[in-house]
Coordinates of C-alpha atoms in Angstrom, one line a residue:
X1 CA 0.0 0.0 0.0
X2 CA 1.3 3.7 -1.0
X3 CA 1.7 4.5 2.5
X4 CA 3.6 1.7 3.8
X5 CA 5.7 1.8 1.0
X6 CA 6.8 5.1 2.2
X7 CA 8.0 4.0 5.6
X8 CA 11.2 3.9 6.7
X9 CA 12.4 0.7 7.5
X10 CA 13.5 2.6 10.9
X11 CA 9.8 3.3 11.7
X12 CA 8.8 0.2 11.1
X13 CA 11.5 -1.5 13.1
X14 CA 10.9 0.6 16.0
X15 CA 6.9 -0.4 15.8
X16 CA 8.1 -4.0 15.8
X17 CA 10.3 -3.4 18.8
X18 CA 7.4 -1.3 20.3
X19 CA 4.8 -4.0 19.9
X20 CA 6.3 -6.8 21.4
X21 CA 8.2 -4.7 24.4
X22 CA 5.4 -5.5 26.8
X23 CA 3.9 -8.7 25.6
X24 CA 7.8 -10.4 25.0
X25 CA 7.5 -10.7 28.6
X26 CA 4.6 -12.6 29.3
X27 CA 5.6 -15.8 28.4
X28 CA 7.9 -15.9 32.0
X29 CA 5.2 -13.8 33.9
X30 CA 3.3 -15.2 36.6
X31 CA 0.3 -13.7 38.9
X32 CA 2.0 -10.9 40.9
X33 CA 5.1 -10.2 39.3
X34 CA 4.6 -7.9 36.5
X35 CA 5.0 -4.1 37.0
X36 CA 4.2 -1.6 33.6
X37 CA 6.0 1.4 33.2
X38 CA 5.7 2.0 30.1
X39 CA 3.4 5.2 28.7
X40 CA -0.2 4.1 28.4
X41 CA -1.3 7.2 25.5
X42 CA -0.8 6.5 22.3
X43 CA -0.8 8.9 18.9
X44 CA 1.4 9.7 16.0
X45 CA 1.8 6.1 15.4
X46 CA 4.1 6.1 19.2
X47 CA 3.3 5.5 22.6
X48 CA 3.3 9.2 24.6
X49 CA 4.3 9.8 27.9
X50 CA 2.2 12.1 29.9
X51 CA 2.7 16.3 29.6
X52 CA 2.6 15.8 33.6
X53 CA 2.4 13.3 35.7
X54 CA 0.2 15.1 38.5
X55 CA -3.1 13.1 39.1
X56 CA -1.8 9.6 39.1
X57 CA -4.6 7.0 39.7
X58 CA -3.3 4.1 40.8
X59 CA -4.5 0.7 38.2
X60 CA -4.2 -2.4 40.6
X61 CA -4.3 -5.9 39.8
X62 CA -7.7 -7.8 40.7
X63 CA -5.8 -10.8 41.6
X64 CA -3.2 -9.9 44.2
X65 CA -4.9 -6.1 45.1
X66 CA -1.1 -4.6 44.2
X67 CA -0.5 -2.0 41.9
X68 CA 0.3 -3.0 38.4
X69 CA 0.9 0.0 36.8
X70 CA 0.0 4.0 37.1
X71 CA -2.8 5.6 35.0
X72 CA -2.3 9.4 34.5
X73 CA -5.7 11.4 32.6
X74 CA -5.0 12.9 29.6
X75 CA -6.0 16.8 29.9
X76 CA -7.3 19.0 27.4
X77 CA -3.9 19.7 25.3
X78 CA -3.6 15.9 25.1
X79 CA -6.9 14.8 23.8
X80 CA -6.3 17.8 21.2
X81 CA -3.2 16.4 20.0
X82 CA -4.6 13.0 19.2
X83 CA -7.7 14.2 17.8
X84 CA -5.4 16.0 15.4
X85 CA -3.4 13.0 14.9
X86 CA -6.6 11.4 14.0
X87 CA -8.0 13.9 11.7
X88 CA -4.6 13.6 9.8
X89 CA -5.0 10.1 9.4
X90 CA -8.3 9.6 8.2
X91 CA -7.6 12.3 5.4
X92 CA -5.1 9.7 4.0
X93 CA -7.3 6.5 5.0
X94 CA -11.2 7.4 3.7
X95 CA -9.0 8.2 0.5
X96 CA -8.2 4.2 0.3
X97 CA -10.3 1.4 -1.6
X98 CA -11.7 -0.7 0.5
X99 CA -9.6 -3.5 -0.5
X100 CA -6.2 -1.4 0.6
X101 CA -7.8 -0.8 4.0
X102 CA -8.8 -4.8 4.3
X103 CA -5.4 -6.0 3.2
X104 CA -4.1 -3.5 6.4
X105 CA -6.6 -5.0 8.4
X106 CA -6.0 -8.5 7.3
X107 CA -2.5 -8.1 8.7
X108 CA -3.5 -6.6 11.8
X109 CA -5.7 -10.0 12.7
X110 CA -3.2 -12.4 11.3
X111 CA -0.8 -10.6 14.2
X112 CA -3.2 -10.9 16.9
X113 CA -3.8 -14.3 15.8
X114 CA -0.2 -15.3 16.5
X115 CA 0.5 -13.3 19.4
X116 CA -2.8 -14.3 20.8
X117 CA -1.4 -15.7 24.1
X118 CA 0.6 -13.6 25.0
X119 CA -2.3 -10.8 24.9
X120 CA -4.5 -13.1 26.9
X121 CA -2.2 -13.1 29.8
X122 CA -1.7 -9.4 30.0
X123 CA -5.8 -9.0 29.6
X124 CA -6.0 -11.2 32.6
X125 CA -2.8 -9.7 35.0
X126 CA -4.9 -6.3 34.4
X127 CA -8.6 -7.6 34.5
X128 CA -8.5 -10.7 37.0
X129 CA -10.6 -12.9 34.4
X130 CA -9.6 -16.0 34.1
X131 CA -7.0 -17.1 31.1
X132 CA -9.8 -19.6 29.4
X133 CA -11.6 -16.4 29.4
X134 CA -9.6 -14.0 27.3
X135 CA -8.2 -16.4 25.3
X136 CA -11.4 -16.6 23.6
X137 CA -11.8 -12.7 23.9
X138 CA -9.1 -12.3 22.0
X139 CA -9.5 -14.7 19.4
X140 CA -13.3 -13.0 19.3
X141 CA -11.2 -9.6 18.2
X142 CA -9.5 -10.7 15.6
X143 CA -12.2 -12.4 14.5
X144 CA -14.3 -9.0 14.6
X145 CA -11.3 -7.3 12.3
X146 CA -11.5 -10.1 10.1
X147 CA -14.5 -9.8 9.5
X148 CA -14.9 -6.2 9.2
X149 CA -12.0 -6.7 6.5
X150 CA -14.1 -8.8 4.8
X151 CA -16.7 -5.7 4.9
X152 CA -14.8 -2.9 4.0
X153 CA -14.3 -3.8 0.2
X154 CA -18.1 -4.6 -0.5
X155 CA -19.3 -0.9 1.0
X156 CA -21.0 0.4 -2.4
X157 CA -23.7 3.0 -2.9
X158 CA -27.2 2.7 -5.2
X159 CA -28.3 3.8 -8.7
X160 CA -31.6 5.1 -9.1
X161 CA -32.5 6.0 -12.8
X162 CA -34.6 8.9 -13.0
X163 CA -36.8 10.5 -16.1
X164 CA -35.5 12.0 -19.4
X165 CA -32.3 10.0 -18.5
X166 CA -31.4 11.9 -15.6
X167 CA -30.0 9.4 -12.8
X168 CA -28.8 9.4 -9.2
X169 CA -26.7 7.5 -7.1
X170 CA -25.8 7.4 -3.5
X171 CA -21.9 7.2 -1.7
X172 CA -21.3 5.2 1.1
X173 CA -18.9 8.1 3.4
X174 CA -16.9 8.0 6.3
X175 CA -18.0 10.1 9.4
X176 CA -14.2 11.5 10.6
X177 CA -13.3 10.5 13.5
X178 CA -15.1 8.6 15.9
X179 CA -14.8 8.3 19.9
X180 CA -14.9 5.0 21.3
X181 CA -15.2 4.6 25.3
X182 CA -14.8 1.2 26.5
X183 CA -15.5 -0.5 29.4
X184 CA -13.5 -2.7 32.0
X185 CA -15.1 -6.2 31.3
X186 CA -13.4 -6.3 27.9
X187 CA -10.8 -4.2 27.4
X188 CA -8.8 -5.8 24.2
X189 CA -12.0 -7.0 22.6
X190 CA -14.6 -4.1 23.1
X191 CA -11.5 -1.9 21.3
X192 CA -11.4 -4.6 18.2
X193 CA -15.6 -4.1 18.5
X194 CA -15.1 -0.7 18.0
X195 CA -12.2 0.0 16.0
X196 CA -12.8 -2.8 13.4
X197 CA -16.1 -1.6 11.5
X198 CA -15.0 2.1 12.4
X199 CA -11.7 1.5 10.2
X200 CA -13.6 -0.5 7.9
X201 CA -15.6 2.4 6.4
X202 CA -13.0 4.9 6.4
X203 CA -13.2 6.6 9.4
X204 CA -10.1 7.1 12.5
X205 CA -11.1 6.8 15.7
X206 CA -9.7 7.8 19.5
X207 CA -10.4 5.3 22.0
X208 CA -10.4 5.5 25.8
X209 CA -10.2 2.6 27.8
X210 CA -11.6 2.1 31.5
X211 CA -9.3 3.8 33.7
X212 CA -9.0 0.6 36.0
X213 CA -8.2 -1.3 32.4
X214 CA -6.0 0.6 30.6
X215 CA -2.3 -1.5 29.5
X216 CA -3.9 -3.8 26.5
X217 CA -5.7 -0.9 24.4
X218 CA -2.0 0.3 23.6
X219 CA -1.2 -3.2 22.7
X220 CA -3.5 -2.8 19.7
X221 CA -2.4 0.5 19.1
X222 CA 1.0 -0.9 18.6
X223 CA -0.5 -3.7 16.3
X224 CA -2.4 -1.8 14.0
X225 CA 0.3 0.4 13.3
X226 CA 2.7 -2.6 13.2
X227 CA 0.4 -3.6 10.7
X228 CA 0.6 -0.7 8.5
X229 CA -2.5 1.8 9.0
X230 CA -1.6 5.6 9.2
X231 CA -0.1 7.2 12.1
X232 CA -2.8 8.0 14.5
X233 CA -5.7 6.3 12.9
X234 CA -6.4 4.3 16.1
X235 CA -5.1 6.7 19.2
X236 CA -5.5 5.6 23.1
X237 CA -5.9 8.5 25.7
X238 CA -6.2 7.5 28.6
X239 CA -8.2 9.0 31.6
X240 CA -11.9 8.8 33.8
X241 CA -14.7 10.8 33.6
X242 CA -13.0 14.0 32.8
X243 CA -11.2 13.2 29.6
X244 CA -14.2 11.9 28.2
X245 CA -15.9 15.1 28.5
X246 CA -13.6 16.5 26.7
X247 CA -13.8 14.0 23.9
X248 CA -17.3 14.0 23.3
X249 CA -17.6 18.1 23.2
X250 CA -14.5 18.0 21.1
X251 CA -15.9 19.7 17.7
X252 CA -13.7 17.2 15.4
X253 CA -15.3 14.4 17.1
X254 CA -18.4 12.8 14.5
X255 CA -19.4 10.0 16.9
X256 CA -19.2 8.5 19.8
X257 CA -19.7 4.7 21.1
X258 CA -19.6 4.0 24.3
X259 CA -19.6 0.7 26.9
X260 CA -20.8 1.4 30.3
X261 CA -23.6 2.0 32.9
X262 CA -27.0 4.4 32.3
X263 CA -25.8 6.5 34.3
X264 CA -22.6 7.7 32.2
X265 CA -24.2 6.7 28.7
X266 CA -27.0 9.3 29.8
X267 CA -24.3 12.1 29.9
X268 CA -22.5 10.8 26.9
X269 CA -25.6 11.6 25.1
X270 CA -26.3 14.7 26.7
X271 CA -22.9 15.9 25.6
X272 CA -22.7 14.6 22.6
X273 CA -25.9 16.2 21.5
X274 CA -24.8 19.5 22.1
X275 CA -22.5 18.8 19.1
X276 CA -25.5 17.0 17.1
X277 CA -22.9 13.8 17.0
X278 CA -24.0 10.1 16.3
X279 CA -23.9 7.7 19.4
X280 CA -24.4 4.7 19.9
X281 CA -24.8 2.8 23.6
X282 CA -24.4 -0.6 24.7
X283 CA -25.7 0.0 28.4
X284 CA -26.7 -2.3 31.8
X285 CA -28.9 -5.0 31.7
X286 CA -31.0 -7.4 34.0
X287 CA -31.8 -10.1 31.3
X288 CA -34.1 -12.6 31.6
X289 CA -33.8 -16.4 31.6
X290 CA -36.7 -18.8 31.1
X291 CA -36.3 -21.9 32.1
X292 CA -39.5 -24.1 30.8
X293 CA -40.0 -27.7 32.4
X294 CA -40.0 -29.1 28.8
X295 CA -36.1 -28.2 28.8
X296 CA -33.5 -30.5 27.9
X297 CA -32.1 -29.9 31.9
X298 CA -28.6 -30.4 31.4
X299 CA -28.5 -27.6 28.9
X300 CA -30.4 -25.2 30.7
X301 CA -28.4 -25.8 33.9
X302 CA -25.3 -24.9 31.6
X303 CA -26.6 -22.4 30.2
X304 CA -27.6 -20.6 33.7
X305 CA -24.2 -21.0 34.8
X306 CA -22.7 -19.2 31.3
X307 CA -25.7 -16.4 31.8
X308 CA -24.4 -15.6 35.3
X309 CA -20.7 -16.4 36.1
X310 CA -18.7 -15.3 32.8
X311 CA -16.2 -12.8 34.0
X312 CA -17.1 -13.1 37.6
X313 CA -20.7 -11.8 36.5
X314 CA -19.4 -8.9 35.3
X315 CA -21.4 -8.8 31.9
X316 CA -23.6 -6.4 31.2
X317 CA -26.2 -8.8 29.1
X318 CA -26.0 -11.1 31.7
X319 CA -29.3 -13.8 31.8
X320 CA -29.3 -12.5 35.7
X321 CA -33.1 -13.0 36.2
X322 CA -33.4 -16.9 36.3
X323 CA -37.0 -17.9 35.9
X324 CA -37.8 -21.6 36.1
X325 CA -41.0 -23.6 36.0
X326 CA -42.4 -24.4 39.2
X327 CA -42.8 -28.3 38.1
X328 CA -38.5 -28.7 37.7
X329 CA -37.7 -26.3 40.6
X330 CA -36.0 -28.1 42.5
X331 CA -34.2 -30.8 40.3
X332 CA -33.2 -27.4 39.0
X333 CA -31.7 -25.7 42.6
X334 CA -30.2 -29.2 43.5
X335 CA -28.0 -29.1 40.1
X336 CA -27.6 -25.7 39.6
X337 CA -26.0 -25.6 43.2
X338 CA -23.8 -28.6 42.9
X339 CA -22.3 -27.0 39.8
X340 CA -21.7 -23.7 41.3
X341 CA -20.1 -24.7 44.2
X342 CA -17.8 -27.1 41.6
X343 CA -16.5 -23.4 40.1
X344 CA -13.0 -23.7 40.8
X345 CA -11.9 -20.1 41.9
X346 CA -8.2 -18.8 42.0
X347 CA -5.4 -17.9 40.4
X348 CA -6.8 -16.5 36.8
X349 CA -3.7 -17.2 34.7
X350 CA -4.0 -21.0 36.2
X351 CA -5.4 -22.8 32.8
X352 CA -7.7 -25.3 35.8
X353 CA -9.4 -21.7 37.6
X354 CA -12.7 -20.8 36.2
X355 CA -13.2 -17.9 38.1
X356 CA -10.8 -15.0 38.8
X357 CA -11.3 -11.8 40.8
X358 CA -14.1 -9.1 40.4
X359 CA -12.3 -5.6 39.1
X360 CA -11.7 -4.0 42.3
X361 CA -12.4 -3.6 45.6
X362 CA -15.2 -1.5 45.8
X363 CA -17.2 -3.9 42.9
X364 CA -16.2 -6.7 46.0
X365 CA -18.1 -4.8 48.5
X366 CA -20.6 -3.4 46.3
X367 CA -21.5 -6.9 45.0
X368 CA -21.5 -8.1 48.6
X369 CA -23.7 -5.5 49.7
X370 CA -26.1 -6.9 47.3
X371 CA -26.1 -10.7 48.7
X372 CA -26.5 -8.8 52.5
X373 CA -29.4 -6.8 50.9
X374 CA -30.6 -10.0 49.1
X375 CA -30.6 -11.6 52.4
X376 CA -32.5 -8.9 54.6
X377 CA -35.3 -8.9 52.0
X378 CA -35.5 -12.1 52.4
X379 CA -33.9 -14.1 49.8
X380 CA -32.3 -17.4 50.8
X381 CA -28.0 -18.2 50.0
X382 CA -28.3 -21.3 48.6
X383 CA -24.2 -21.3 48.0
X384 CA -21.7 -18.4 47.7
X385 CA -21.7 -14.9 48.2
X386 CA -18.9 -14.5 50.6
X387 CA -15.1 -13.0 50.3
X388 CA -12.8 -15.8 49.1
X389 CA -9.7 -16.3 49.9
X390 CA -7.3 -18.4 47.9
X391 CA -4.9 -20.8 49.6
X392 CA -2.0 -19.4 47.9
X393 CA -0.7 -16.0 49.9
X394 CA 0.0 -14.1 47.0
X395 CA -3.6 -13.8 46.4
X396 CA -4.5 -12.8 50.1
X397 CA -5.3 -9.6 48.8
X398 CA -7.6 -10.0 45.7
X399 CA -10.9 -9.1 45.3
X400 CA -12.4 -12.7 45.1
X401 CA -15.4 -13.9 46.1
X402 CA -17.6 -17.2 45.8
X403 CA -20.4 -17.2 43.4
X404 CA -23.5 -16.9 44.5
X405 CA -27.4 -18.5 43.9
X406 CA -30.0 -17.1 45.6
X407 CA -33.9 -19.0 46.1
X408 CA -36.7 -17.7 47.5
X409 CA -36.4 -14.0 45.3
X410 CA -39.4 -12.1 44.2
X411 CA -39.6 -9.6 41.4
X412 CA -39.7 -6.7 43.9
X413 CA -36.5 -7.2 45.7
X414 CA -33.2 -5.0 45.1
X415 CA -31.4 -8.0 43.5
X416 CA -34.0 -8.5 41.3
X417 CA -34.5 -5.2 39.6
X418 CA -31.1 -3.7 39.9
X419 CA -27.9 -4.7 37.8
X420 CA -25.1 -6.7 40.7
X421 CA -22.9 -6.9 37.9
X422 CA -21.2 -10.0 39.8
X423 CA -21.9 -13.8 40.5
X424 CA -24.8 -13.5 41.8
X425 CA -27.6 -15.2 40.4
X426 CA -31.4 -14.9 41.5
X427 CA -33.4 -17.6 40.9
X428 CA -37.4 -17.5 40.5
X429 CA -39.9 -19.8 40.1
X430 CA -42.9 -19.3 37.8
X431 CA -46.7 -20.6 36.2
X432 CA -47.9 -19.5 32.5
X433 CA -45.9 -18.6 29.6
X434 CA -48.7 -15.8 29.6
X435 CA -46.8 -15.2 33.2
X436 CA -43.3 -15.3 33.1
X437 CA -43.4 -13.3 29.7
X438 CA -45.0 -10.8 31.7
X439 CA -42.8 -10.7 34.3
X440 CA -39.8 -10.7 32.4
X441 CA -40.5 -7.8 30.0
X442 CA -41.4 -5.2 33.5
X443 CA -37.9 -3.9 33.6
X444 CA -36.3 -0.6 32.5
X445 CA -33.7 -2.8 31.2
X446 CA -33.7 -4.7 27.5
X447 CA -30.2 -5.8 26.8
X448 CA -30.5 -10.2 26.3
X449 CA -33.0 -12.6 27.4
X450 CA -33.1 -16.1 26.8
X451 CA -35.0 -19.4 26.7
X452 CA -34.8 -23.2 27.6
X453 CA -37.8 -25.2 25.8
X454 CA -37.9 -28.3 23.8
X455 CA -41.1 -26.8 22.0
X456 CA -40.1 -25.1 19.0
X457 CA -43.5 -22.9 18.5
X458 CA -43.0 -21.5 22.0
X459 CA -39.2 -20.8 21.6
X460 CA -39.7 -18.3 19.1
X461 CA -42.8 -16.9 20.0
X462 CA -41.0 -16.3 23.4
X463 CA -38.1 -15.1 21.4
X464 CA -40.5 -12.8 19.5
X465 CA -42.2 -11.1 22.9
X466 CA -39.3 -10.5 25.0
X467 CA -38.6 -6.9 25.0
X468 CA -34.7 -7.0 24.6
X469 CA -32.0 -6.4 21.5
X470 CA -31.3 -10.6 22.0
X471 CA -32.7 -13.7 22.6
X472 CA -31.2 -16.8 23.0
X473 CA -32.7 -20.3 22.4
X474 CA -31.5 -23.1 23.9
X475 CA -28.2 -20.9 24.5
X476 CA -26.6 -18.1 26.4
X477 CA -24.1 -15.1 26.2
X478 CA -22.6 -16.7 23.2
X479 CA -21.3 -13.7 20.7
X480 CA -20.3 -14.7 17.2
X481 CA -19.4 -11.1 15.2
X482 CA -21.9 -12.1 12.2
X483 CA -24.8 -11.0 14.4
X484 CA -25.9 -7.6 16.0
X485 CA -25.6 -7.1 19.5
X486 CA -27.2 -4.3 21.1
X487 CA -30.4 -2.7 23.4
X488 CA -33.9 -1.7 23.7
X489 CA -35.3 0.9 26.5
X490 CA -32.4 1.9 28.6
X491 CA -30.2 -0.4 27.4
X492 CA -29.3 1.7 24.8
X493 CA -29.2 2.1 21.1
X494 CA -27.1 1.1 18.1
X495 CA -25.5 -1.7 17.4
X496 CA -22.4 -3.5 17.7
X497 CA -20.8 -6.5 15.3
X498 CA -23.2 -7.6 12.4
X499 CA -23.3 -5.8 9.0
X500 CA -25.7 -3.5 10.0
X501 CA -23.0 -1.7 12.3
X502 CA -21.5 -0.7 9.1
X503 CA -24.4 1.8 8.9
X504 CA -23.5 3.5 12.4
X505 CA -19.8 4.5 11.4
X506 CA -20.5 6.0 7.9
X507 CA -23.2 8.4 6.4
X508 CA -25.0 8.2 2.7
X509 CA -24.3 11.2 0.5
X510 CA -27.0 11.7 -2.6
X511 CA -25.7 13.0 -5.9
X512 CA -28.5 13.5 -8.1
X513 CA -27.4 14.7 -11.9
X514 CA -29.6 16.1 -14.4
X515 CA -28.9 14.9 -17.9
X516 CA -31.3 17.5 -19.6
X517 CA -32.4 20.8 -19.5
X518 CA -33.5 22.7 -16.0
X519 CA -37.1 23.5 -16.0
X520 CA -37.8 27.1 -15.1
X521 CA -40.8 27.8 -13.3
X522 CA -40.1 31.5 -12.9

């Protein structure tokens, strides 16, 4: 490609060097030994240190509770910089074919792909997941840019043949630069979800990560440039609430997606409107599950524990809500319970743990305060919900804790209607179809739901009444990039992976020519 061809072989050397600095030494690291030091920003196609180093924020790791690494905001002088690094960029990238950009692209999964797990074990130092966990998150991303390679030469426009053989025809454009603000479930993968169909149509886009997540958003800086896109197509500043006001008033800014709570997606919007700008939202959830007695139980018991305890429940479509028929009940409890209390919880970069450490401290407490809650309302522990501590002393200090099932919940109770976003999962029993569909649907939230039946007519006129951007039959939180993934109601707007995303990160122009003479009416 023309501008690849125009690096030095000194830049690109020093992006090789660059990208594998940090993950050359995870093959040796271990749970509680890594320290980063390294500059977290990245523009200009380099990593770049902080102006000042005032406002530190500690990141720690969820495993051990030590510091892994310093996290310094970027203020406004800094977010203008890589905006205008941005801006540069996607002048020279929108002005590529679509088949340019997908070869880039191409290259930049292929390098993923083979340094897949090394980036695994970094996600998990700095997320406390567990390593069966982010190995398939990262194998997800480069599937995402792989796909969104395979996108980005078929973007085309329409003809439209009008009288007197006058014609018009529409262009698929690039909106500028985007904004993407992740969250700290996914770090590495919610920047590929982002980036990928962003890059695909043209545009450059600035991404913040989560300030408690912020080492493995660089990592793919590093990559993408490694692999040959523009300096500062993809930039990382880093930085909390703050720096992401200032990104979405920026006026160069076109969009912005973000990952998150209500809460903050309510004043993402509420900024971003002030500038008119496209958003999109991927927002909480408390998703339903419905469990029918017709179920093939095995699965459903399965697929329970992959709606709750994913990432230490820290999902945001989480099946949370776990309604079962009143008839299997307790064959339902008995198995359910067995199989939680069988989650082997520990060291996350051990390949036998299936459940690391929530993200920090105060998510520990918070999600504890929810089983106490649970508790005083009158809900009943059936396992879990207690600070864990692991046998080995270097974990003393994470922010474990055993997951959770509670029986005896009604629909009114706090860990019912609010998001715990931990593993905690609250079991109810129900009638009628007519019921349970009811009950399901009376929430503010609409991110997932799901079904267990046997009955194919019901499954998918379930499927067709739930009030939520998914439903899964017969399945649960399973994510292939081919299909959309986003909210109804407060669970935001938008959508993420699919083709249809294409349509959220680029605009249609209309150029309507007239092969005959202008009729005057004056």
């Amino acid at each position: 490609l023309y501008f690849r061809a125009k690096q030095s072989s000194l830049s690109l050397s020093r992006s090789l060097k660059m990208a594998q600095s940090v993950l050359d030494t995870m093959p040796g690291a271990a749970t509680g030994t890594v320290l980063l030091t390294d500059p977290l920003n990245f523009w200009d196609g380099k990593r770049v240190k902080p102006r000042q180093e005032k406002n530190a924020e500690p990141v720690f790791e969820p495993a051990t509770g030590r510091v892994l690494c310093q996290m310094v905001p970027c203020g406004a002088e800094e977010v203008e910089e890589a905006i205008e690094s941005a801006h540069a960029a996607y002048l020279k990238w929108s002005k590529m074919a679509g088949m340019e950009r997908a070869r880039v692209m191409l290259e930049a999964a292929r390098i993923i792909r083979e340094r897949r797990e090394k980036i695994a074990k970094l996600e998990t130092i700095n997320n406390g997941k567990s390593i069966t966990e982010t190995l398939v998150d990262i194998d997800i991303s480069w599937q995402t840019i792989e796909y969104y390679a395979g996108l980005a030469g078929t973007l085309a426009g329409q003809h439209v043949q009008l009288p007197g053989g006058s014609f018009a025809y529409t262009r698929r454009e690039p909106l500028g630069v985007c904004v993407g603000i992740g969250a700290f479930n996914y770090p590495f993968q919610i920047a590929a979800w982002k980036s990928a169909p962003a890059m695909a149509c043209g545009n450059a886009i600035v991404f913040k990560p989560s300030p408690m997540t912020p080492v493995t958003a660089v990592v793919l800086a590093e990559i993408y440039k490694e692999a040959g896109v523009p300096d500062g197509l993809f930039c990382v500043v880093q930085g909390g609430a703050d720096t992401g006001t200032l990104l979405c008033h920026h006026p160069k800014v076109a969009k912005v997606s973000f990952t998150g709570s209500v809460a903050t997606g309510k004043k993402v919007m509420e900024m971003s409107a002030k500038g008119v700008k496209q958003v999109t939202l991927e927002l909480g959830g408390k998703s339903p599950l419905l469990i029918f007695k017709d179920c093939e139980l095995e699965n459903a018991v399965k697929g329970a524990l992959m709606a709750n305890f994913l990432t230490q429940g820290q999902v945001c479509c989480n099946g949370t809500r776990v309604y079962v028929q009143r008839e299997i009940m307790p064959q339902f409890l008995e198995e359910v319970v067995k199989r939680t209390k069988a989650i082997s919880v520990g060291d996350p970069l051990l390949d036998g743990t299936r459940m690391g450490a929530l993200i920090s401290k105060p998510q520990l407490e918070k999600v504890l305060g929810f089983v106490n809650q649970a508790k005083k309302e009158g809900a009943k522990v059936l396992c879990g919900g207690e600070p864990f501590v692991p046998s080995d002393p270097k974990l003393k200090g994470g922010y474990f804790m055993s997951p959770c099932v509670l029986d005896n919940c009604r629909d009114d109770m706090t860990c019912v209607k609010e998001e715990i976003f931990g593993p905690v999962m609250s079991v109810l029993p129900f009638d009628t179809e007519e019921e349970v569909i009811q009950r399901a649907n009376n929430t503010t939230f609409g991110l997932a739901s799901g079904v267990f039946t046997r009955d194919i007519s019901r499954a998918h006129r379930v499927a067709e009444k739930m009030e939520a951007g998914t439903c899964f039959i017969n399945n649960y939180n399973i994510s292939p990039v081919e299909v959309p993934f986003g909210g109804y109601k407060m669970s935001g707007f938008g959508r993420e992976n699919g083709q249809v995303t294409i349509e959220y990160y680029s605009q249609l122009k209309t150029v309507v020519v007239e092969m005959g003479d202008v009729d005057n009416y004056f």
